Amino acid sequence: MNLSIKYRPSCLDEVIGHKNLKKNLRSYLKTRNVPHLMLIGPPGLGKNCIAYAFASEYFDRRISLDTEEGDVDYKEFNASMDRGIDVVRDSIEDFARMNPSESDKLIIFLDEADSMTYAAQLALKSVVEKRERNCIFIFSLNNEDGIKVPALKSRCDKYHLKPPTNTEMAIWFDDICTQEGVGFEKSVGNKLVFDIVEHYKGDMRAMLIDCLEALIGFPNKDCITEEDLFKIYQEDTKSFAQLVFESGDMKKRFIDLWRKENFSVRKFLENLQELRDWKNSRVAAVVDANLRAGGSERLQMCYYFDVIGE
Ligand SMILES: Nc1ncnc2c1ncn2[C@@H]1O[C@H](COP(=O)(O)OP(=O)(O)O)[C@@H](O)[C@H]1O
Ligand SMILES: [Mg+2]
């Protein structure tokens, strides 16, 4: 089973962080007076799983998300796959029109609603207005500016989500590692867990899928070392190195990508050098040493691209 599903919280108590939101969700549960919600924040910090945990408590039963038929009263729609108006008319409205089976309301989760087209958002607004008495809508967005229909926003309670604290995430991750039989070399154990937390910058899905999944595959999974982690991080940046390598203007592509993805530059450089068959390895070695000594990543990488002149 996919680790992010295996460790999906089934109730609000199991959701790490998000104290204020959880407090308000609990008070909605008490009164059963639930506003539509907008959960705003970067990927992997729990928007889907908060909605799922909340709905499980609202319905007071297990929600079947992972079967083909899905659940009778809870449904997730993902707008990033189908951004246009048809998905609103054909799928979302069809579901919203049904009567709840085992509860007083349906809960509809709209993932990545900020990537929907303007026409789709307008259509959605009218579905929300029409079906308000029957449905609770929960929107998940990475960026609030992506909602182009103000009336859609004003109908919701908005929550800007922040990642849990590093300590909260470290305790959470360490506990899951123990359950999976993953342990860390004794002398550096705690430090490595915090290193992982910092590396993934609050993306808990990436910690499970990119990191833990790889750790489980290591033959020495009960005694993971710094070296092992390094290997995993290196895999992470391989795809970025490939994108830069294949672009016409490596320096520009690197700056754009790095600004957006905030990956580790030293590992990136090593991956890029490998793709370049270790050409100009002298300048790469100098830049690596400067980076290790704390030199500016941006300046060092600009210098590197200027020297290799590609
Ligand atoms: N706050 C959290 N508490 C506990 N687990 C979390 C949390 N955030 C994310 N996770 C884990 O990461 C997985 C992916 O999170 P998800 O809810 O899909 O993030 P998002 O929707 O913000 O991209 C979840 O299934 C869960 O296993
Ligand atoms: Mg999501």
Tab-separated table of C-alpha atoms and ligand atoms in Angstrom:
chain	number	residue	atom	x	y	z
A	1	MET	CA	0.000	0.000	0.000
A	2	ASN	CA	1.134	3.521	-0.800
A	3	LEU	CA	2.727	4.962	2.349
A	4	SER	CA	0.837	8.214	2.156
A	5	ILE	CA	-2.424	6.286	2.227
A	6	LYS	CA	-1.186	3.915	4.906
A	7	TYR	CA	-0.361	6.855	7.182
A	8	ARG	CA	-3.310	9.036	6.303
A	9	PRO	CA	-4.828	10.291	9.568
A	10	SER	CA	-8.305	8.903	10.182
A	11	CYS	CA	-9.293	11.589	12.685
A	12	LEU	CA	-8.294	15.151	13.551
A	13	ASP	CA	-6.263	14.028	16.568
A	14	GLU	CA	-3.929	12.203	14.210
A	15	VAL	CA	-3.324	15.289	12.058
A	16	ILE	CA	-0.014	16.889	13.037
A	17	GLY	CA	0.128	20.685	13.463
A	18	HIS	CA	-2.628	23.020	12.182
A	19	LYS	CA	-3.753	23.806	15.708
A	20	ASN	CA	-6.054	26.701	14.953
A	21	LEU	CA	-7.762	25.008	12.039
A	22	LYS	CA	-8.341	21.833	14.064
A	23	LYS	CA	-9.796	23.853	16.908
A	24	ASN	CA	-12.287	25.504	14.563
A	25	LEU	CA	-13.114	22.242	12.820
A	26	ARG	CA	-13.915	20.693	16.185
A	27	SER	CA	-16.250	23.530	17.018
A	28	TYR	CA	-18.028	23.091	13.660
A	29	LEU	CA	-18.412	19.419	14.504
A	30	LYS	CA	-20.084	20.308	17.764
A	31	THR	CA	-22.619	22.677	16.284
A	32	ARG	CA	-22.836	20.780	12.979
A	33	ASN	CA	-22.849	24.166	11.413
A	34	VAL	CA	-20.020	23.910	8.898
A	35	PRO	CA	-19.018	26.711	6.517
A	36	HIS	CA	-17.467	25.976	3.141
A	37	LEU	CA	-13.719	25.890	3.550
A	38	MET	CA	-10.713	27.006	1.584
A	39	LEU	CA	-7.483	25.317	2.628
A	40	ILE	CA	-4.567	27.193	1.114
A	41	GLY	CA	-0.942	26.100	1.182
A	42	PRO	CA	1.908	24.260	-0.547
A	43	PRO	CA	1.705	20.545	-1.386
A	44	GLY	CA	2.089	17.793	1.132
A	45	LEU	CA	1.137	19.509	4.354
A	46	GLY	CA	-2.188	17.822	4.754
A	47	LYS	CA	-5.000	19.558	2.875
A	48	ASN	CA	-6.503	16.332	1.563
A	49	CYS	CA	-5.980	14.456	4.758
A	50	ILE	CA	-7.461	17.200	6.933
A	51	ALA	CA	-10.619	17.162	4.805
A	52	TYR	CA	-10.719	13.368	5.010
A	53	ALA	CA	-10.217	13.317	8.785
A	54	PHE	CA	-12.824	16.017	9.246
A	55	ALA	CA	-15.370	14.222	7.059
A	56	SER	CA	-14.743	10.940	8.914
A	57	GLU	CA	-15.633	12.692	12.160
A	58	TYR	CA	-18.572	14.528	10.652
A	59	PHE	CA	-20.035	11.246	9.353
A	60	ASP	CA	-18.747	9.276	12.319
A	61	ARG	CA	-17.683	6.360	10.144
A	62	ARG	CA	-14.891	5.169	7.906
A	63	ILE	CA	-14.932	6.787	4.498
A	64	SER	CA	-14.089	4.540	1.579
A	65	LEU	CA	-11.828	6.581	-0.639
A	66	ASP	CA	-9.748	3.865	-2.135
A	67	THR	CA	-12.375	1.644	-3.694
A	68	GLU	CA	-13.608	2.077	-7.222
A	69	GLU	CA	-17.158	3.017	-6.259
A	70	GLY	CA	-15.880	5.597	-3.777
A	71	ASP	CA	-17.983	6.850	-0.918
A	72	VAL	CA	-21.672	7.647	-0.975
A	73	ASP	CA	-21.365	10.987	0.804
A	74	TYR	CA	-17.758	12.113	0.344
A	75	LYS	CA	-16.012	12.737	-2.928
A	76	GLU	CA	-12.697	14.199	-4.042
A	77	PHE	CA	-12.403	15.900	-7.410
A	78	ASN	CA	-9.038	16.871	-8.773
A	79	ALA	CA	-9.119	19.996	-10.883
A	80	SER	CA	-5.557	19.805	-12.082
A	81	MET	CA	-6.377	16.856	-14.330
A	82	ASP	CA	-9.575	18.272	-15.670
A	83	ARG	CA	-9.587	22.013	-15.397
A	84	GLY	CA	-12.454	22.976	-17.628
A	85	ILE	CA	-16.125	23.586	-17.237
A	86	ASP	CA	-17.150	20.060	-18.280
A	87	VAL	CA	-15.920	18.518	-15.081
A	88	VAL	CA	-18.113	20.909	-13.113
A	89	ARG	CA	-21.185	20.201	-15.224
A	90	ASP	CA	-20.700	16.485	-15.663
A	91	SER	CA	-19.109	15.232	-12.486
A	92	ILE	CA	-19.264	17.745	-9.673
A	93	GLU	CA	-22.818	18.890	-10.273
A	94	ASP	CA	-24.000	15.304	-10.732
A	95	PHE	CA	-22.613	14.314	-7.373
A	96	ALA	CA	-23.756	17.494	-5.618
A	97	ARG	CA	-27.303	16.929	-6.848
A	98	MET	CA	-27.657	13.635	-4.984
A	99	ASN	CA	-29.208	13.364	-1.572
A	100	PRO	CA	-26.879	12.369	1.231
A	101	SER	CA	-27.211	8.641	1.995
A	102	GLU	CA	-25.904	8.208	5.484
A	103	SER	CA	-25.635	11.756	6.743
A	104	ASP	CA	-27.371	15.110	6.571
A	105	LYS	CA	-24.885	16.556	4.080
A	106	LEU	CA	-22.501	15.572	1.332
A	107	ILE	CA	-18.906	16.707	1.612
A	108	ILE	CA	-17.181	17.594	-1.639
A	109	PHE	CA	-13.432	18.138	-1.741
A	110	LEU	CA	-12.090	20.073	-4.708
A	111	ASP	CA	-8.380	19.603	-5.034
A	112	GLU	CA	-6.282	22.269	-6.753
A	113	ALA	CA	-9.308	24.455	-7.355
A	114	ASP	CA	-6.953	27.347	-8.161
A	115	SER	CA	-5.976	25.683	-11.412
A	116	MET	CA	-9.547	25.605	-12.725
A	117	THR	CA	-10.411	27.884	-15.624
A	118	TYR	CA	-12.442	31.034	-15.021
A	119	ALA	CA	-15.487	29.516	-16.716
A	120	ALA	CA	-15.217	26.424	-14.532
A	121	GLN	CA	-14.954	28.543	-11.393
A	122	LEU	CA	-18.045	30.519	-12.381
A	123	ALA	CA	-19.975	27.317	-12.967
A	124	LEU	CA	-18.721	26.025	-9.653
A	125	LYS	CA	-19.938	29.117	-7.874
A	126	SER	CA	-23.428	28.501	-9.139
A	127	VAL	CA	-23.287	24.842	-8.050
A	128	VAL	CA	-22.188	25.951	-4.579
A	129	GLU	CA	-25.044	28.442	-4.402
A	130	LYS	CA	-27.619	25.966	-5.617
A	131	ARG	CA	-26.553	23.035	-3.489
A	132	GLU	CA	-25.584	24.880	-0.338
A	133	ARG	CA	-28.200	23.267	1.857
A	134	ASN	CA	-27.078	19.777	0.945
A	135	CYS	CA	-23.340	20.077	0.526
A	136	ILE	CA	-20.245	21.227	2.328
A	137	PHE	CA	-17.558	22.268	-0.126
A	138	ILE	CA	-13.898	22.110	0.824
A	139	PHE	CA	-11.507	23.705	-1.658
A	140	SER	CA	-7.810	22.998	-1.658
A	141	LEU	CA	-5.493	25.518	-3.288
A	142	ASN	CA	-1.797	26.173	-3.543
A	143	ASN	CA	-2.309	29.822	-4.330
A	144	GLU	CA	-5.200	32.054	-3.416
A	145	ASP	CA	-4.680	34.262	-6.472
A	146	GLY	CA	-5.763	31.348	-8.635
A	147	ILE	CA	-9.371	31.890	-7.579
A	148	LYS	CA	-10.647	34.389	-10.098
A	149	VAL	CA	-14.255	34.487	-8.927
A	150	PRO	CA	-14.400	36.616	-5.767
A	151	ALA	CA	-17.891	35.381	-4.846
A	152	LEU	CA	-16.475	31.865	-4.559
A	153	LYS	CA	-13.897	33.074	-2.064
A	154	SER	CA	-16.334	35.091	-0.026
A	155	ARG	CA	-18.518	32.045	0.514
A	156	CYS	CA	-15.754	30.198	2.314
A	157	ASP	CA	-13.807	30.386	5.546
A	158	LYS	CA	-10.189	30.686	4.428
A	159	TYR	CA	-7.252	29.028	6.125
A	160	HIS	CA	-3.654	29.667	5.134
A	161	LEU	CA	-1.866	26.520	6.252
A	162	LYS	CA	1.691	26.451	7.536
A	163	PRO	CA	3.781	23.313	7.937
A	164	PRO	CA	3.887	21.847	11.441
A	165	THR	CA	7.015	22.745	13.442
A	166	ASN	CA	10.208	20.822	12.725
A	167	THR	CA	9.964	19.136	16.099
A	168	GLU	CA	6.378	18.015	15.459
A	169	MET	CA	7.358	16.617	12.081
A	170	ALA	CA	10.469	14.933	13.453
A	171	ILE	CA	8.478	13.134	16.149
A	172	TRP	CA	5.854	12.112	13.584
A	173	PHE	CA	8.435	10.854	11.080
A	174	ASP	CA	10.532	9.066	13.663
A	175	ASP	CA	7.481	7.217	14.914
A	176	ILE	CA	6.510	6.061	11.409
A	177	CYS	CA	10.103	4.985	10.740
A	178	THR	CA	9.982	2.829	13.859
A	179	GLN	CA	6.758	1.230	12.665
A	180	GLU	CA	8.435	0.429	9.332
A	181	GLY	CA	11.540	-0.999	10.982
A	182	VAL	CA	13.692	1.893	9.809
A	183	GLY	CA	16.321	3.028	12.311
A	184	PHE	CA	19.209	5.466	12.161
A	185	GLU	CA	22.840	5.030	13.055
A	186	LYS	CA	23.034	5.638	16.769
A	187	SER	CA	25.524	8.493	16.917
A	188	VAL	CA	23.619	10.627	14.380
A	189	GLY	CA	20.044	9.306	14.668
A	190	ASN	CA	18.276	12.388	15.901
A	191	LYS	CA	20.258	14.721	13.697
A	192	LEU	CA	19.369	12.701	10.595
A	193	VAL	CA	15.655	12.854	11.330
A	194	PHE	CA	15.824	16.647	11.643
A	195	ASP	CA	17.915	16.742	8.480
A	196	ILE	CA	15.136	14.925	6.609
A	197	VAL	CA	12.514	17.288	7.986
A	198	GLU	CA	14.512	20.304	6.882
A	199	HIS	CA	15.327	18.865	3.501
A	200	TYR	CA	11.668	18.319	2.577
A	201	LYS	CA	10.569	21.675	4.027
A	202	GLY	CA	7.250	20.552	5.432
A	203	ASP	CA	6.208	18.386	2.471
A	204	MET	CA	5.109	15.387	4.488
A	205	ARG	CA	4.025	13.463	1.428
A	206	ALA	CA	7.548	13.724	0.017
A	207	MET	CA	8.941	12.557	3.348
A	208	LEU	CA	6.826	9.419	3.069
A	209	ILE	CA	6.998	8.731	-0.654
A	210	ASP	CA	10.448	10.004	-1.656
A	211	CYS	CA	12.338	9.375	1.538
A	212	LEU	CA	10.754	6.655	3.652
A	213	GLU	CA	9.908	4.482	0.671
A	214	ALA	CA	13.575	4.589	-0.368
A	215	LEU	CA	14.800	4.012	3.197
A	216	ILE	CA	12.667	0.890	3.474
A	217	GLY	CA	14.462	-0.481	0.425
A	218	PHE	CA	17.918	-0.196	1.956
A	219	PRO	CA	19.457	-3.508	3.077
A	220	ASN	CA	20.679	-1.788	6.255
A	221	LYS	CA	17.364	-0.129	6.908
A	222	ASP	CA	17.674	-0.530	10.662
A	223	CYS	CA	20.915	1.461	10.704
A	224	ILE	CA	20.644	4.272	8.157
A	225	THR	CA	23.726	6.483	7.860
A	226	GLU	CA	24.310	10.030	6.624
A	227	GLU	CA	25.720	8.546	3.422
A	228	ASP	CA	22.474	6.659	2.739
A	229	LEU	CA	20.454	9.836	3.120
A	230	PHE	CA	22.800	11.646	0.788
A	231	LYS	CA	22.063	9.022	-1.862
A	232	ILE	CA	18.328	9.570	-1.492
A	233	TYR	CA	18.587	13.342	-1.759
A	234	GLN	CA	20.762	12.957	-4.806
A	235	GLU	CA	18.072	10.953	-6.533
A	236	ASP	CA	15.691	13.802	-5.739
A	237	THR	CA	17.645	16.379	-7.709
A	238	LYS	CA	18.399	14.149	-10.700
A	239	SER	CA	15.321	15.261	-12.595
A	240	PHE	CA	16.202	18.940	-12.084
A	241	ALA	CA	19.708	18.358	-13.405
A	242	GLN	CA	18.207	16.660	-16.447
A	243	LEU	CA	15.899	19.615	-17.150
A	244	VAL	CA	18.745	22.111	-16.902
A	245	PHE	CA	21.066	19.921	-18.975
A	246	GLU	CA	18.536	19.689	-21.792
A	247	SER	CA	17.697	23.380	-21.897
A	248	GLY	CA	19.214	25.889	-24.318
A	249	ASP	CA	20.178	28.349	-21.593
A	250	MET	CA	21.393	26.361	-18.607
A	251	LYS	CA	22.085	29.325	-16.358
A	252	LYS	CA	18.670	30.868	-16.809
A	253	ARG	CA	16.893	27.525	-16.525
A	254	PHE	CA	18.794	26.745	-13.353
A	255	ILE	CA	17.920	30.082	-11.707
A	256	ASP	CA	14.226	29.714	-12.610
A	257	LEU	CA	14.020	26.139	-11.370
A	258	TRP	CA	16.025	26.718	-8.233
A	259	ARG	CA	13.934	29.723	-7.242
A	260	LYS	CA	10.835	27.609	-7.618
A	261	GLU	CA	11.952	24.277	-6.196
A	262	ASN	CA	14.570	25.308	-3.692
A	263	PHE	CA	16.601	22.111	-4.085
A	264	SER	CA	20.016	21.378	-2.690
A	265	VAL	CA	22.603	22.936	-4.982
A	266	ARG	CA	25.604	20.775	-4.133
A	267	LYS	CA	23.762	17.587	-4.971
A	268	PHE	CA	22.327	19.173	-8.060
A	269	LEU	CA	25.800	20.145	-9.246
A	270	GLU	CA	27.066	16.627	-8.820
A	271	ASN	CA	24.158	15.254	-10.838
A	272	LEU	CA	24.670	17.827	-13.554
A	273	GLN	CA	28.382	17.047	-13.761
A	274	GLU	CA	27.556	13.407	-14.217
A	275	LEU	CA	25.282	14.237	-17.154
A	276	ARG	CA	28.073	16.381	-18.647
A	277	ASP	CA	30.494	13.451	-18.416
A	278	TRP	CA	32.443	15.339	-15.750
A	279	LYS	CA	33.585	18.002	-18.195
A	280	ASN	CA	35.154	21.093	-16.516
A	281	SER	CA	35.405	19.157	-13.299
A	282	ARG	CA	38.005	21.563	-11.935
A	283	VAL	CA	35.541	24.464	-11.762
A	284	ALA	CA	32.886	22.124	-10.370
A	285	ALA	CA	35.264	21.088	-7.594
A	286	VAL	CA	36.082	24.727	-6.783
A	287	VAL	CA	32.413	25.675	-6.668
A	288	ASP	CA	31.614	22.666	-4.499
A	289	ALA	CA	34.367	23.643	-2.039
A	290	ASN	CA	33.123	27.241	-1.967
A	291	LEU	CA	29.582	26.061	-1.325
A	292	ARG	CA	30.754	23.806	1.452
A	293	ALA	CA	32.547	26.792	2.986
A	294	GLY	CA	29.281	28.727	2.931
A	295	GLY	CA	29.615	30.695	-0.321
A	296	SER	CA	26.458	32.151	-1.899
A	297	GLU	CA	24.720	29.412	-3.858
A	298	ARG	CA	23.461	31.824	-6.438
A	299	LEU	CA	26.836	33.512	-7.071
A	300	GLN	CA	28.730	30.240	-7.102
A	301	MET	CA	26.375	28.634	-9.592
A	302	CYS	CA	26.408	31.717	-11.861
A	303	TYR	CA	30.179	31.549	-11.809
A	304	TYR	CA	30.044	27.860	-12.686
A	305	PHE	CA	27.706	28.403	-15.639
A	306	ASP	CA	29.788	31.366	-16.873
A	307	VAL	CA	32.940	29.267	-16.836
A	308	ILE	CA	31.475	26.241	-18.557
A	309	GLY	CA	30.014	28.724	-21.054
A	310	GLU	CA	27.169	26.582	-22.266
B	1	LIG	N1	-0.517	17.425	9.020
B	1	LIG	C1	-0.346	16.120	8.755
B	1	LIG	N2	-0.475	15.199	9.737
B	1	LIG	C2	-0.280	13.882	9.487
B	1	LIG	N3	0.020	13.390	8.273
B	1	LIG	C3	0.150	14.250	7.248
B	1	LIG	C4	-0.035	15.648	7.438
B	1	LIG	N4	0.170	16.270	6.253
B	1	LIG	C5	0.447	15.308	5.374
B	1	LIG	N5	0.452	14.092	5.956
B	1	LIG	C6	0.753	12.812	5.288
B	1	LIG	O1	1.091	13.109	3.936
B	1	LIG	C7	0.130	12.557	3.031
B	1	LIG	C8	-0.148	13.557	1.929
B	1	LIG	O2	-0.746	14.723	2.443
B	1	LIG	P1	-1.942	15.468	1.691
B	1	LIG	O3	-3.062	15.624	2.638
B	1	LIG	O4	-2.231	14.803	0.397
B	1	LIG	O5	-1.249	16.889	1.427
B	1	LIG	P2	-1.772	18.079	0.491
B	1	LIG	O6	-3.197	17.811	0.158
B	1	LIG	O7	-1.578	19.324	1.328
B	1	LIG	O8	-0.875	18.073	-0.706
B	1	LIG	C9	-1.073	12.240	3.883
B	1	LIG	O9	-1.804	11.160	3.357
B	1	LIG	C10	-0.440	11.885	5.227
B	1	LIG	O10	0.036	10.566	5.191
B	2	MG	MG	-3.653	17.679	-2.002
